[in-house]
Coordinates of C-alpha atoms in Angstrom, one line a residue:
X119 CA 41.5 -41.8 81.0
X120 CA 38.8 -41.9 83.6
X121 CA 36.7 -45.1 83.2
X122 CA 33.5 -43.1 83.0
X123 CA 34.8 -41.3 80.0
X124 CA 36.0 -44.6 78.5
X125 CA 32.6 -46.2 78.7
X126 CA 30.9 -43.1 77.4
X127 CA 33.3 -42.9 74.5
X128 CA 32.8 -46.7 73.8
X129 CA 29.1 -46.4 73.8
X130 CA 28.6 -43.6 71.5
X131 CA 31.5 -44.5 68.9
X132 CA 30.1 -48.0 69.0
X133 CA 26.6 -47.1 68.1
X134 CA 27.7 -44.7 65.3
X135 CA 29.9 -47.5 63.8
X136 CA 27.0 -50.0 64.3
X137 CA 24.8 -47.7 62.4
X138 CA 27.3 -47.4 59.6
X139 CA 27.6 -51.2 59.2
X140 CA 23.9 -51.4 59.1
X141 CA 24.0 -49.1 56.0
X142 CA 25.8 -52.1 54.3
X143 CA 23.6 -54.7 55.5
X144 CA 26.2 -56.0 58.1
X145 CA 25.2 -56.6 61.7
X146 CA 25.8 -53.7 63.9
X147 CA 27.9 -55.8 66.3
X148 CA 30.7 -55.9 63.6
X149 CA 30.6 -52.0 63.7
X150 CA 31.0 -52.3 67.7
X151 CA 34.4 -54.4 67.2
X152 CA 35.8 -52.1 64.5
X153 CA 35.0 -48.9 66.8
X154 CA 37.0 -50.8 69.4
X155 CA 39.8 -51.3 66.9
X156 CA 39.8 -47.6 66.2
X157 CA 39.6 -46.5 69.8
X158 CA 42.0 -49.1 71.2
X159 CA 45.6 -50.2 71.1
X160 CA 45.5 -50.4 67.3
X161 CA 44.1 -46.8 66.8
X162 CA 44.0 -43.8 69.0
X163 CA 44.6 -45.9 72.2
X164 CA 41.8 -44.1 74.1
X165 CA 40.5 -47.5 75.4
X166 CA 44.1 -48.7 76.7
X167 CA 44.8 -51.8 78.5
X168 CA 44.6 -50.1 81.9
X169 CA 41.0 -48.8 80.9
X170 CA 40.1 -52.3 79.6
X171 CA 41.3 -54.0 82.9
X172 CA 39.3 -51.5 85.0
X173 CA 36.1 -52.1 82.9
X174 CA 36.5 -56.0 82.9
X175 CA 33.5 -56.3 84.9
X176 CA 31.2 -55.0 82.0
X177 CA 32.4 -58.0 80.1
X178 CA 31.7 -60.4 82.8
X179 CA 28.1 -58.9 83.2
X180 CA 27.5 -58.9 79.4
X181 CA 28.5 -62.5 79.1
X182 CA 26.1 -63.3 81.9
X183 CA 23.1 -61.6 80.0
X184 CA 24.3 -63.2 76.8
X185 CA 24.2 -66.7 78.3
X186 CA 20.9 -65.9 80.2
X187 CA 19.3 -65.0 76.8
X188 CA 20.6 -68.3 75.2
X189 CA 18.8 -70.2 77.9
X190 CA 15.6 -68.5 77.0
X191 CA 15.8 -70.2 73.6
X192 CA 15.8 -73.6 75.3
X193 CA 12.1 -73.9 76.4
X194 CA 11.0 -77.6 76.5
X195 CA 7.6 -77.0 74.8
X196 CA 9.3 -75.2 71.9
X197 CA 12.2 -77.8 71.7
X198 CA 9.7 -80.5 71.5
X199 CA 8.0 -78.9 68.3
X200 CA 11.4 -78.5 66.7
X201 CA 12.1 -82.2 66.9
X202 CA 15.1 -84.5 66.8
X203 CA 16.6 -83.3 63.5
X204 CA 17.4 -79.9 64.9
X205 CA 19.5 -81.3 67.8
X206 CA 21.3 -84.0 65.4
X207 CA 22.3 -81.3 63.0
X208 CA 23.2 -78.8 65.8
X209 CA 25.4 -81.6 67.2
X210 CA 27.2 -82.6 64.2
X211 CA 28.0 -79.3 62.8
X212 CA 29.4 -78.1 66.3
X213 CA 31.5 -81.2 66.8
X214 CA 32.8 -81.2 63.1
X215 CA 33.8 -77.5 63.4
X216 CA 35.6 -78.3 66.6
X217 CA 37.1 -81.4 65.2
X218 CA 38.3 -79.6 62.0
X219 CA 39.9 -76.6 63.7
X220 CA 41.5 -78.8 66.4
X221 CA 43.2 -81.1 63.9
X222 CA 44.4 -78.5 61.5
X223 CA 45.7 -76.3 64.5
X224 CA 47.9 -79.4 65.6
X225 CA 49.1 -80.1 62.0
X226 CA 50.2 -76.5 61.9
X227 CA 52.6 -77.3 65.0
X228 CA 50.5 -75.4 67.7
X229 CA 50.3 -76.9 71.3
X230 CA 47.5 -79.3 72.0
X231 CA 45.7 -76.9 74.5
X232 CA 45.8 -74.1 71.8
X233 CA 44.1 -76.5 69.3
X234 CA 41.6 -77.7 72.0
X235 CA 40.5 -74.0 72.9
X236 CA 40.5 -72.9 69.3
X237 CA 38.4 -75.8 68.3
X238 CA 35.9 -75.3 70.9
X239 CA 35.5 -71.6 70.0
X240 CA 35.0 -72.5 66.5
X241 CA 31.8 -74.6 67.3
X242 CA 30.0 -71.4 68.3
X243 CA 27.5 -70.0 65.8
X244 CA 26.0 -66.3 66.0
X245 CA 22.0 -66.6 65.7
X246 CA 21.6 -62.8 65.3
X247 CA 23.0 -62.3 61.8
X248 CA 21.3 -65.3 60.5
X249 CA 17.9 -64.3 61.8
X250 CA 18.2 -60.9 60.4
X251 CA 18.8 -62.2 57.0
X252 CA 15.9 -64.5 57.2
X253 CA 13.5 -61.8 58.4
X254 CA 14.8 -59.5 55.6
X255 CA 14.1 -62.1 53.1
X256 CA 10.8 -63.0 54.5
X257 CA 11.9 -66.7 54.1
X258 CA 9.5 -69.6 54.8
X259 CA 10.3 -73.2 54.3
X260 CA 12.1 -76.3 55.7
X261 CA 15.6 -74.9 55.5
X262 CA 14.4 -71.5 57.1
X263 CA 12.6 -73.5 60.0
X264 CA 15.5 -75.9 60.5
X265 CA 18.1 -73.1 60.5
X266 CA 16.2 -71.1 63.2
X267 CA 16.2 -74.2 65.3
X268 CA 19.8 -75.0 64.8
X269 CA 21.1 -71.6 65.6
X270 CA 18.8 -71.4 68.8
X271 CA 20.5 -74.6 70.5
X272 CA 24.0 -74.4 68.8
X273 CA 25.4 -71.9 71.4
X274 CA 24.4 -74.2 74.3
X275 CA 26.0 -77.1 72.8
X276 CA 29.2 -74.9 72.2
X277 CA 29.2 -74.0 75.9
X278 CA 29.3 -77.6 76.9
X279 CA 32.2 -78.4 74.3
X280 CA 34.2 -75.2 75.7
X281 CA 33.8 -76.4 79.4
X282 CA 35.1 -79.8 78.6
X283 CA 38.0 -78.5 76.3
X284 CA 39.0 -75.8 78.5
X285 CA 39.3 -78.4 81.5
X286 CA 41.4 -80.6 79.2
X287 CA 43.6 -77.7 78.2
X288 CA 44.4 -77.0 81.9
X289 CA 45.4 -80.5 82.3
X290 CA 47.8 -80.3 79.4
X291 CA 49.1 -76.8 80.5
X292 CA 49.9 -77.8 84.1
X293 CA 51.7 -80.9 82.6
X294 CA 50.0 -83.3 84.6
X295 CA 49.8 -87.0 84.2
X296 CA 47.1 -87.8 81.7
X297 CA 44.6 -90.5 82.9
X298 CA 40.9 -91.2 82.7
X299 CA 40.3 -89.4 85.8
X300 CA 42.0 -86.1 84.9
X301 CA 40.4 -86.2 81.5
X302 CA 36.6 -86.9 82.6
X303 CA 36.2 -85.8 86.2
X304 CA 37.2 -82.1 86.3
X305 CA 35.2 -81.1 83.3
X306 CA 32.1 -83.0 84.7
X307 CA 32.5 -81.4 88.3
X308 CA 32.7 -78.0 86.6
X309 CA 29.8 -78.4 84.4
X310 CA 27.5 -80.1 87.3
X311 CA 28.2 -77.4 89.8
X312 CA 27.7 -74.5 87.2
X313 CA 24.4 -75.9 86.2
X314 CA 23.5 -76.6 89.8
X315 CA 24.3 -73.0 90.8
X316 CA 22.1 -71.7 87.8
X317 CA 19.3 -73.9 88.7
X318 CA 19.2 -73.1 92.3
X319 CA 19.4 -69.2 91.8
X320 CA 16.8 -69.7 89.1
X321 CA 14.5 -71.3 91.6
X322 CA 15.1 -68.5 94.1
X323 CA 14.5 -65.9 91.5
X324 CA 11.3 -67.3 90.5
X325 CA 10.0 -67.5 93.9
X326 CA 10.8 -63.9 94.6
X327 CA 9.4 -62.5 91.4
X328 CA 6.2 -64.1 92.4
X329 CA 5.8 -61.2 94.9
X330 CA 6.5 -58.5 92.4
X331 CA 4.6 -57.3 89.4
X332 CA 6.2 -54.1 88.1
X333 CA 8.5 -54.4 85.2
X334 CA 11.2 -52.1 86.8
X335 CA 11.2 -54.5 89.9
X336 CA 11.3 -57.6 87.6
X337 CA 14.3 -56.2 85.7
X338 CA 16.3 -55.0 88.7
X339 CA 15.9 -58.4 90.6
X340 CA 16.6 -60.5 87.6
X341 CA 19.9 -58.4 86.7
X342 CA 20.8 -58.6 90.4
X343 CA 20.6 -62.4 90.2
X344 CA 22.8 -62.5 87.1
X345 CA 25.5 -60.4 88.8
X346 CA 25.4 -62.6 92.0
X347 CA 25.7 -65.7 90.0
X348 CA 28.5 -64.5 87.7
X349 CA 30.3 -63.3 91.0
X350 CA 30.0 -66.7 92.6
X351 CA 31.1 -68.4 89.4
X352 CA 34.2 -66.3 89.4
X353 CA 34.9 -66.9 93.1
X354 CA 34.6 -70.7 92.9
X355 CA 36.0 -71.2 89.5
X356 CA 32.9 -72.3 87.8
X357 CA 31.5 -71.5 84.2
X358 CA 29.6 -68.3 84.5
X359 CA 28.3 -68.9 80.9
X360 CA 26.9 -72.4 81.8
X361 CA 25.4 -71.2 85.0
X362 CA 23.9 -68.0 83.5
X363 CA 22.6 -70.3 80.4
X364 CA 21.0 -72.7 83.2
X365 CA 19.4 -69.8 85.0
X366 CA 17.9 -68.8 81.7
X367 CA 16.6 -72.3 81.0
X368 CA 15.0 -72.5 84.6
X369 CA 13.4 -69.2 84.3
X370 CA 12.1 -70.1 80.7
X371 CA 10.6 -73.4 81.8
X372 CA 9.3 -72.9 85.3
X373 CA 8.2 -69.2 85.5
X374 CA 4.8 -68.3 84.3
X375 CA 6.2 -64.7 83.8
X376 CA 9.1 -66.0 81.6
X377 CA 8.4 -63.8 78.5
X378 CA 8.1 -60.6 80.7
X379 CA 11.4 -61.4 82.5
X380 CA 13.3 -62.0 79.2
X381 CA 11.8 -58.8 77.7
X382 CA 12.9 -56.6 80.7
X383 CA 16.5 -57.9 80.6
X384 CA 16.7 -57.4 76.8
X385 CA 15.5 -54.0 77.2
X386 CA 18.4 -53.2 79.6
X387 CA 21.0 -55.1 77.7
X388 CA 21.9 -53.0 74.7
X389 CA 24.3 -50.6 76.2
X390 CA 26.0 -53.3 78.2
X391 CA 26.5 -55.5 75.1
X392 CA 27.7 -52.6 73.1
X393 CA 30.2 -51.7 75.6
X394 CA 31.4 -55.2 75.9
X395 CA 31.9 -55.6 71.9
X396 CA 33.7 -52.2 71.6
X397 CA 36.0 -53.0 74.5
X398 CA 36.6 -56.4 73.0
X399 CA 37.8 -54.8 69.7
X400 CA 40.0 -52.5 71.6
X401 CA 42.0 -55.3 72.8
X402 CA 42.8 -56.4 69.2
X403 CA 46.4 -55.5 68.4
X404 CA 46.8 -55.6 64.5
X405 CA 50.5 -56.1 64.6
X406 CA 49.8 -59.5 65.9
X407 CA 47.7 -60.4 62.9
X408 CA 50.7 -61.4 60.7
X409 CA 52.3 -63.5 63.5
X410 CA 48.9 -65.7 63.2
X411 CA 48.3 -65.2 59.5
X412 CA 48.4 -68.8 58.4
X413 CA 46.7 -70.1 61.5
X414 CA 44.0 -67.5 61.2
X415 CA 43.3 -68.2 57.7
X416 CA 43.2 -72.1 58.3
X417 CA 40.9 -71.4 61.4
X418 CA 38.5 -69.5 59.0
X419 CA 38.4 -72.1 56.2
X420 CA 38.3 -75.2 58.3
X421 CA 35.6 -73.9 60.7
X422 CA 33.5 -73.2 57.6
X423 CA 34.2 -76.9 56.3
X424 CA 33.4 -78.4 59.5
X425 CA 30.2 -76.3 59.8
X426 CA 29.1 -77.3 56.2
X427 CA 30.2 -80.9 56.3
X428 CA 28.8 -81.5 60.0
X429 CA 25.5 -79.9 59.2
X430 CA 25.0 -81.8 56.0
X431 CA 25.9 -85.1 57.8
X432 CA 23.5 -84.4 60.5
X433 CA 20.8 -83.3 58.2
X434 CA 21.3 -86.7 56.2
X435 CA 21.3 -89.0 59.4
X436 CA 18.1 -87.2 60.5
X437 CA 16.5 -87.7 57.0
X438 CA 15.9 -84.0 56.6
X439 CA 14.7 -82.7 53.2
X440 CA 17.2 -82.6 50.5
X441 CA 17.2 -78.8 50.4
X442 CA 18.2 -78.9 54.0
X443 CA 20.9 -81.3 53.6
X444 CA 22.4 -79.3 50.7
X445 CA 22.3 -75.8 52.1
X446 CA 21.9 -75.7 55.9
X447 CA 25.7 -75.4 56.6
X448 CA 25.9 -72.2 54.8
X449 CA 23.7 -70.5 57.2
X450 CA 26.2 -71.1 59.9
X451 CA 29.2 -69.1 59.2
X452 CA 28.7 -66.1 61.5
X453 CA 30.4 -66.4 64.9
X454 CA 30.1 -63.1 66.6
X455 CA 28.6 -63.3 70.1
X456 CA 29.4 -66.2 72.3
X457 CA 32.5 -66.9 70.3
X458 CA 34.1 -63.5 71.0
X459 CA 32.9 -63.8 74.7
X460 CA 34.9 -67.0 75.0
X461 CA 37.7 -65.4 73.6
X462 CA 37.7 -62.8 76.3
X463 CA 37.3 -65.6 79.0
X464 CA 40.1 -67.3 77.4
X465 CA 42.3 -64.2 77.6
X466 CA 41.6 -64.1 81.5
X467 CA 41.7 -67.8 82.2
X468 CA 44.8 -68.6 80.0
X469 CA 46.7 -65.3 80.6
X470 CA 50.5 -65.9 79.8
X471 CA 50.2 -69.3 78.2
X472 CA 50.3 -67.8 74.6
X473 CA 46.7 -69.4 74.1
X474 CA 45.1 -66.0 75.3
X475 CA 46.7 -63.8 72.6
X476 CA 46.4 -66.1 69.6
X477 CA 42.7 -67.0 70.5
X478 CA 41.6 -63.3 71.0
X479 CA 43.6 -62.1 67.8
X480 CA 42.1 -64.8 65.5
X481 CA 38.6 -64.5 66.9
X482 CA 38.4 -60.6 66.6
X483 CA 40.2 -60.5 63.2
X484 CA 38.1 -63.4 61.6
X485 CA 34.7 -62.2 63.2
X486 CA 34.7 -59.0 61.0
X487 CA 35.3 -61.4 57.9
X488 CA 32.6 -64.0 59.0
X489 CA 30.0 -61.1 59.7
X490 CA 30.3 -60.2 56.1
X491 CA 30.7 -63.6 54.5
X492 CA 27.9 -65.1 56.9
X493 CA 24.8 -63.0 56.0
X494 CA 25.8 -63.2 52.1
X495 CA 26.1 -67.1 52.4
X496 CA 22.9 -67.4 54.3
X497 CA 21.1 -65.1 51.7
X498 CA 22.5 -67.4 48.9
X499 CA 21.3 -70.6 50.6
X500 CA 17.8 -69.2 51.0
X501 CA 17.6 -68.1 47.4
X502 CA 18.8 -71.5 46.1
X503 CA 16.5 -73.3 48.3
X504 CA 13.7 -71.1 46.8
X505 CA 12.5 -70.0 50.2
X506 CA 12.8 -66.2 49.7
X507 CA 9.7 -64.1 49.6
X508 CA 10.9 -60.8 48.3

């Protein structure tokens, strides 16, 4: 099929399925993935592997936009208002989800590099579904405020965990001698130069944007910068997610026009993000699901256990209110977004290792479940905490 037709079909069918999911109070993104499932190798095979490969640049561009928007949430003035408890809770829920999934994957007999990658991806939480529920319930109170803060910084922590875990995974795959240098230096070098690239291009972008005022010009220049940054990261084997996040952080904190910049990017992003998730769903081969059945179920269960126990522990350490300690973890089950993006990156960076297929299959299959369970769990937590106002 012609790639243009492929993108057009992906957009139209994706939006239709997204609208259908909304009727059942399920985030539209889950509908995009189901649309991909119908159109891809598990369905009509309209979006086949050749088309997906030709359109891979859409995924890289979409991930750059997603990471850039994550950076927009990390404005220093806002972070100071959130306070230390937010970071303590976010750190512990991400780390314990990573640890729980990594350990159970090893117990099930998988390779250590598979365990590290799955664990890293498990640390991500999707803010969109959580925010949607909180708005729908007109929720107000300490649990609501804390939950909004945690989901805002969680993905940034996840990206750091993934950068370290993926570097370690490469060491194990290459069967190189394990020492302090190979464990510590490569991840730090990748993180440093990725952040540096994002910061430098952020400064350049801010300087250029000071010369322009029209929204269309701001949008074009910003998107052009994201594309250049993504290309540089692919060329020099840096993390495009970390770099784009740092670009977003730089703009959020140093540009006086930050709100306008992020608004113009958000206005453009919708079709790109839709195509990305539809094409991600098209990669899922349902014949692979039985082969990862037990691992997939354990991933789902232990990720949730890690999120709940880690969030509760972080809340207890930071002396958060009792309602926060008791219910905060139940608002962190949704994983679509960065987690799926990381799965796509894994399928490219670890192609042919066995990790690629397992991670992609597990993430896409369990994402549909978490996008149903996640909002319901968040809603229950808000009601039990007596913060619902409907």
